[in-house]
């Protein structure tokens, strides 16, 4: 599963690796391709019972519902039972749908946080490695200078 990229360096890499037609359409997307595909797939999927009979289609959330859920997630990413029931009634959803949406959203949020932390740690590591390499070069230069001085004293 492809993850969201919160870091500018990863965004820069992604923009280099994507075809040009994807770059221009990316500006107009609200969600990542994977998330949008998942939402689109909810419209197309039919659940089959064990007997092989088709059940009710899974419904895709409307933009209004998604925006309201996102806004509530920003307020708090954990749902108390009363808040879940109230939100479900306001949006015309089942409380279970709201709970599952929050659970999935927390998983995506956690992934974004981990990627952001990784990008920060990698940048710190790269800076430290560069400093280390420069110090090693400086050390070798000093050792060479000392050995030349010892073998050819100026006195």
XYZ file of N, CA and C in Angstrom:
465
model
N 0.836 -1.185 0.000
C 0.000 0.000 0.000
C 0.878 1.244 0.000
N 0.589 2.145 -0.889
C 1.356 3.379 -0.981
C 0.928 4.324 0.126
N 1.861 4.988 0.731
C 1.544 5.874 1.841
C 1.659 7.330 1.420
N 0.999 8.171 2.182
C 1.062 9.603 1.932
C 2.447 10.126 2.261
N 2.881 11.181 1.601
C 4.219 11.708 1.824
C 4.152 13.105 2.425
N 4.401 13.230 3.743
C 4.318 14.536 4.372
C 5.573 15.378 4.216
N 6.681 14.758 3.824
C 7.919 15.520 3.782
C 8.131 16.123 2.399
N 8.697 17.338 2.344
C 8.954 17.986 1.055
C 9.928 17.194 0.190
N 10.925 16.563 0.807
C 11.894 15.821 0.005
C 11.245 14.613 -0.654
N 10.336 13.965 0.058
C 9.645 12.833 -0.518
C 8.679 13.303 -1.598
N 8.022 14.449 -1.379
C 7.158 15.027 -2.404
C 7.958 15.355 -3.651
N 9.165 15.910 -3.476
C 10.011 16.251 -4.613
C 10.383 14.990 -5.390
N 10.728 13.942 -4.660
C 11.063 12.678 -5.308
C 9.862 12.137 -6.066
N 8.691 12.190 -5.444
C 7.493 11.670 -6.076
C 7.161 12.468 -7.333
N 7.383 13.796 -7.287
C 7.070 14.600 -8.462
C 8.027 14.280 -9.605
N 9.250 13.895 -9.292
C 10.219 13.530 -10.325
C 9.843 12.192 -10.941
N 9.389 11.260 -10.122
C 9.134 9.909 -10.589
C 7.776 9.741 -11.254
N 6.876 10.721 -11.143
C 5.555 10.598 -11.740
C 5.556 11.122 -13.168
N 4.747 10.496 -14.032
C 4.588 11.039 -15.385
C 3.951 12.422 -15.326
N 4.167 13.235 -16.382
C 3.704 14.621 -16.377
C 2.198 14.740 -16.251
N 1.439 13.836 -16.897
C -0.009 13.960 -16.817
C -0.511 13.729 -15.398
N 0.189 12.905 -14.612
C -0.197 12.693 -13.221
C 0.083 13.922 -12.388
N 1.193 14.635 -12.689
C 1.553 15.813 -11.905
C 0.479 16.879 -12.005
N -0.016 17.132 -13.199
C -1.007 18.193 -13.358
C -2.335 17.818 -12.738
N -2.714 16.544 -12.801
C -3.994 16.144 -12.223
C -3.912 16.055 -10.708
N -2.720 15.898 -10.151
C -2.559 15.768 -8.702
C -2.999 17.030 -7.969
N -2.830 18.188 -8.598
C -3.195 19.447 -7.963
C -4.695 19.542 -7.723
N -5.483 18.843 -8.557
C -6.929 18.935 -8.474
C -7.533 17.827 -7.614
N -6.731 16.879 -7.126
C -7.246 15.791 -6.314
C -7.388 16.231 -4.866
N -8.472 15.778 -4.262
C -8.677 16.045 -2.843
C -7.992 14.960 -2.027
N -8.083 13.709 -2.497
C -7.524 12.566 -1.789
C -6.432 11.923 -2.633
N -5.659 11.062 -1.988
C -4.669 10.300 -2.735
C -5.393 9.341 -3.664
N -4.690 8.870 -4.675
C -5.298 7.953 -5.635
C -5.818 6.696 -4.934
N -5.050 6.173 -3.991
C -5.437 4.945 -3.317
C -6.717 5.141 -2.515
N -6.795 6.262 -1.787
C -7.978 6.519 -0.981
C -9.179 6.762 -1.889
N -8.997 7.512 -2.974
C -10.095 7.769 -3.900
C -10.533 6.468 -4.552
N -9.576 5.609 -4.906
C -9.925 4.324 -5.510
C -10.718 3.471 -4.527
N -10.323 3.534 -3.255
C -11.053 2.791 -2.229
C -12.481 3.319 -2.123
N -12.641 4.647 -2.150
C -13.979 5.229 -2.090
C -14.785 4.840 -3.328
N -14.145 4.894 -4.504
C -14.830 4.509 -5.736
C -15.215 3.039 -5.711
N -14.340 2.226 -5.142
C -14.601 0.791 -5.061
C -15.785 0.460 -4.176
N -16.058 1.318 -3.205
C -17.205 1.067 -2.338
C -18.503 1.117 -3.124
N -18.564 1.950 -4.158
C -19.755 2.012 -4.998
C -19.920 0.738 -5.822
N -18.803 0.176 -6.249
C -18.844 -0.929 -7.199
C -18.948 -2.303 -6.533
N -18.565 -2.403 -5.269
C -18.516 -3.702 -4.624
C -19.905 -4.212 -4.270
N -20.099 -5.478 -4.454
C -21.288 -6.164 -3.961
C -20.815 -7.196 -2.970
N -21.480 -7.259 -1.836
C -21.141 -8.283 -0.866
C -21.936 -9.533 -1.196
N -21.310 -10.676 -1.113
C -21.991 -11.933 -1.363
C -22.141 -12.685 -0.051
N -23.361 -13.184 0.174
C -23.585 -14.006 1.345
C -23.026 -15.378 1.053
N -22.994 -16.255 2.074
C -22.460 -17.594 1.871
C -23.230 -18.349 0.804
N -24.509 -18.110 0.706
C -25.337 -18.784 -0.290
C -25.107 -18.278 -1.697
N -24.302 -17.246 -1.870
C -23.992 -16.716 -3.186
C -24.949 -15.622 -3.632
N -25.860 -15.211 -2.770
C -26.795 -14.164 -3.150
C -26.200 -12.803 -2.859
N -26.454 -11.851 -3.748
C -25.938 -10.493 -3.572
C -26.706 -9.811 -2.458
N -25.978 -9.089 -1.629
C -26.610 -8.320 -0.566
C -26.602 -6.857 -0.965
N -27.011 -6.021 -0.075
C -27.057 -4.585 -0.314
C -25.663 -4.044 -0.644
N -25.596 -3.135 -1.644
C -24.305 -2.537 -2.025
C -23.757 -1.707 -0.882
N -22.429 -1.695 -0.765
C -21.805 -0.798 0.210
C -21.941 0.618 -0.327
N -22.283 1.545 0.552
C -22.495 2.919 0.106
C -21.244 3.753 0.314
N -21.017 4.624 -0.627
C -19.922 5.575 -0.529
C -20.421 6.781 0.252
N -19.568 7.321 1.099
C -19.944 8.512 1.857
C -19.960 9.725 0.937
N -20.885 10.623 1.190
C -20.940 11.854 0.394
C -19.814 12.782 0.831
N -19.534 13.766 -0.001
C -18.485 14.736 0.343
C -18.843 15.471 1.627
N -20.118 15.775 1.792
C -20.579 16.441 3.020
C -20.278 15.574 4.246
N -20.554 14.283 4.145
C -20.302 13.369 5.267
C -18.808 13.272 5.556
N -18.001 13.144 4.505
C -16.547 13.024 4.689
C -15.989 14.293 5.329
N -16.433 15.452 4.845
C -15.944 16.712 5.412
C -16.326 16.842 6.882
N -17.557 16.450 7.212
C -18.002 16.515 8.604
C -17.196 15.550 9.470
N -16.942 14.358 8.957
C -16.133 13.385 9.710
C -14.703 13.892 9.888
N -14.120 14.472 8.825
C -12.763 15.025 8.921
C -12.704 16.142 9.967
N -13.712 17.007 9.944
C -13.752 18.116 10.895
C -13.827 17.585 12.329
N -14.636 16.565 12.543
C -14.750 15.960 13.860
C -13.468 15.236 14.255
N -12.786 14.649 13.278
C -11.520 13.971 13.558
C -10.475 14.980 14.013
N -10.497 16.172 13.403
C -9.552 17.222 13.788
C -9.793 17.670 15.226
N -11.045 17.643 15.654
C -11.374 18.014 17.037
C -10.825 16.971 18.002
N -10.995 15.726 17.660
C -10.489 14.632 18.498
C -10.539 13.349 17.717
N -9.431 12.597 17.729
C -9.404 11.400 16.904
C -9.958 10.159 17.616
N -10.412 10.306 18.841
C -11.085 9.214 19.554
C -12.556 9.567 19.677
N -13.402 8.571 19.587
C -14.846 8.792 19.628
C -15.447 8.232 20.909
N -16.117 9.084 21.664
C -16.885 8.606 22.799
C -18.215 8.099 22.244
N -18.851 7.140 22.920
C -20.102 6.575 22.398
C -21.194 7.618 22.115
N -21.359 8.596 23.006
C -22.392 9.616 22.795
C -22.092 10.436 21.547
N -20.834 10.799 21.382
C -20.427 11.596 20.215
C -20.618 10.800 18.931
N -20.313 9.505 18.988
C -20.473 8.642 17.823
C -21.940 8.573 17.396
N -22.832 8.369 18.348
C -24.264 8.266 18.046
C -24.784 9.599 17.502
N -24.387 10.703 18.132
C -24.825 12.025 17.692
C -24.354 12.304 16.268
N -23.094 12.016 16.007
C -22.529 12.242 14.678
C -23.213 11.364 13.631
N -23.467 10.112 13.984
C -24.136 9.191 13.058
C -25.532 9.698 12.708
N -26.270 10.181 13.702
C -27.613 10.715 13.441
C -27.555 11.950 12.561
N -26.608 12.847 12.851
C -26.475 14.075 12.059
C -26.147 13.790 10.594
N -25.366 12.734 10.363
C -24.911 12.429 9.005
C -25.736 11.357 8.313
N -26.698 10.787 9.021
C -27.530 9.739 8.430
C -26.776 8.445 8.217
N -25.882 8.131 9.130
C -25.089 6.911 9.040
C -25.371 6.026 10.249
N -24.911 4.794 10.163
C -24.975 3.904 11.308
C -23.790 4.239 12.228
N -23.969 4.138 13.554
C -22.842 4.387 14.464
C -21.625 3.521 14.139
N -21.866 2.294 13.687
C -20.756 1.396 13.332
C -19.956 1.968 12.153
N -20.646 2.580 11.178
C -19.948 3.181 10.039
C -19.038 4.314 10.502
N -19.540 5.123 11.439
C -18.753 6.238 11.965
C -17.532 5.695 12.707
N -17.744 4.666 13.518
C -16.641 4.079 14.287
C -15.569 3.509 13.359
N -15.987 2.811 12.318
C -15.026 2.227 11.374
C -14.296 3.322 10.608
N -15.023 4.387 10.213
C -14.372 5.487 9.516
C -13.274 6.101 10.400
N -13.587 6.325 11.674
C -12.590 6.890 12.596
C -11.410 5.945 12.769
N -11.677 4.657 12.861
C -10.594 3.681 13.009
C -9.675 3.711 11.790
N -10.259 3.720 10.604
C -9.458 3.782 9.377
C -8.691 5.100 9.281
N -9.322 6.175 9.673
C -8.672 7.495 9.614
C -7.500 7.580 10.587
N -7.666 6.977 11.763
C -6.546 6.946 12.729
C -5.370 6.160 12.155
N -5.655 5.089 11.446
C -4.582 4.291 10.833
C -3.836 5.120 9.782
N -4.577 5.866 8.956
C -3.920 6.723 7.952
C -3.122 7.829 8.628
N -3.676 8.408 9.681
C -2.998 9.470 10.427
C -1.696 8.946 11.023
N -1.749 7.752 11.599
C -0.554 7.163 12.204
C 0.535 6.938 11.143
N 0.127 6.500 9.982
C 1.080 6.297 8.894
C 1.745 7.614 8.506
N 0.944 8.670 8.407
C 1.500 9.980 8.056
C 2.501 10.451 9.106
N 2.173 10.250 10.379
C 3.063 10.659 11.461
C 4.372 9.870 11.389
N 4.269 8.567 11.159
C 5.476 7.739 11.060
C 6.344 8.160 9.878
N 5.728 8.463 8.747
C 6.498 8.896 7.585
C 7.166 10.244 7.835
N 6.465 11.122 8.509
C 7.032 12.434 8.836
C 8.225 12.272 9.783
N 8.072 11.423 10.801
C 9.166 11.163 11.738
C 10.359 10.532 11.029
N 10.080 9.585 10.131
C 11.148 8.943 9.385
C 11.911 9.962 8.544
N 11.179 10.831 7.871
C 11.827 11.840 7.026
C 12.724 12.747 7.867
N 12.247 13.137 9.054
C 13.040 13.989 9.929
C 14.297 13.253 10.415
N 14.133 11.998 10.827
C 15.282 11.218 11.285
C 16.290 10.997 10.158
N 15.797 10.729 8.957
C 16.701 10.523 7.825
C 17.475 11.795 7.508
N 16.804 12.938 7.557
C 17.487 14.208 7.301
C 18.560 14.452 8.357
N 18.251 14.177 9.625
C 19.240 14.329 10.696
C 20.412 13.372 10.487
N 20.115 12.132 10.119
C 21.163 11.157 9.877
C 22.069 11.615 8.732
N 21.461 12.064 7.642
C 22.249 12.504 6.485
C 23.168 13.672 6.852
N 22.650 14.607 7.665
C 23.471 15.747 8.088
C 24.624 15.275 8.971
N 24.351 14.369 9.892
C 25.407 13.849 10.766
C 26.444 13.053 9.971
N 25.989 12.277 9.011
C 26.925 11.496 8.187
C 27.829 12.430 7.395
N 27.268 13.499 6.856
C 28.073 14.473 6.121
C 29.113 15.108 7.044
N 28.702 15.505 8.254
C 29.646 16.066 9.229
C 30.739 15.059 9.575
N 30.340 13.805 9.766
C 31.301 12.757 10.101
C 32.310 12.574 8.977
N 31.810 12.515 7.753
C 32.712 12.341 6.606
C 33.686 13.516 6.469
N 33.209 14.728 6.701
C 34.084 15.900 6.641
C 35.136 15.866 7.744
N 34.747 15.442 8.941
C 35.719 15.326 10.030
C 36.763 14.252 9.732
N 36.345 13.168 9.125
C 37.297 12.113 8.751
C 38.317 12.642 7.741
N 37.843 13.402 6.757
C 38.762 13.985 5.772
C 39.735 14.951 6.449
N 39.206 15.770 7.344
C 40.055 16.718 8.070
C 41.090 15.974 8.910
N 40.674 14.893 9.564
C 41.569 14.085 10.390
C 42.697 13.487 9.539
N 42.350 12.945 8.387
C 43.369 12.373 7.500
C 44.345 13.445 7.024
N 43.830 14.636 6.739
C 44.698 15.738 6.336
C 45.666 16.117 7.442
N 45.183 16.160 8.671
C 46.055 16.496 9.811
C 47.093 15.405 10.057
N 46.661 14.146 9.943
C 47.619 13.039 10.125
C 48.708 13.103 9.064
N 48.326 13.391 7.839
C 49.304 13.514 6.759
C 50.247 14.671 7.022
N 49.715 15.791 7.469
C 50.542 16.955 7.751
C 51.519 16.661 8.896
N 51.080 15.983 9.921
C 51.948 15.658 11.061
C 53.032 14.681 10.623
N 52.672 13.681 9.829
C 53.679 12.702 9.401
C 54.717 13.358 8.483
N 54.320 14.291 7.654
C 55.270 15.018 6.802
C 56.172 15.871 7.684
N 55.621 16.522 8.674
C 56.393 17.363 9.577
C 57.403 16.536 10.361
N 56.978 15.360 10.841
C 57.872 14.510 11.622
C 59.008 13.986 10.749
N 58.699 13.578 9.525
C 59.744 13.031 8.660
C 60.664 14.113 8.079
N 60.222 15.356 8.007
C 61.017 16.454 7.487
C 60.945 17.647 8.471
N 61.645 17.541 9.586
C 61.550 18.637 10.547
C 62.152 19.918 9.974
N 61.570 21.031 10.303
C 62.025 22.325 9.824
C 63.262 22.760 10.603
N 63.470 22.335 11.779
C 64.602 22.761 12.612
C 65.892 22.467 11.992
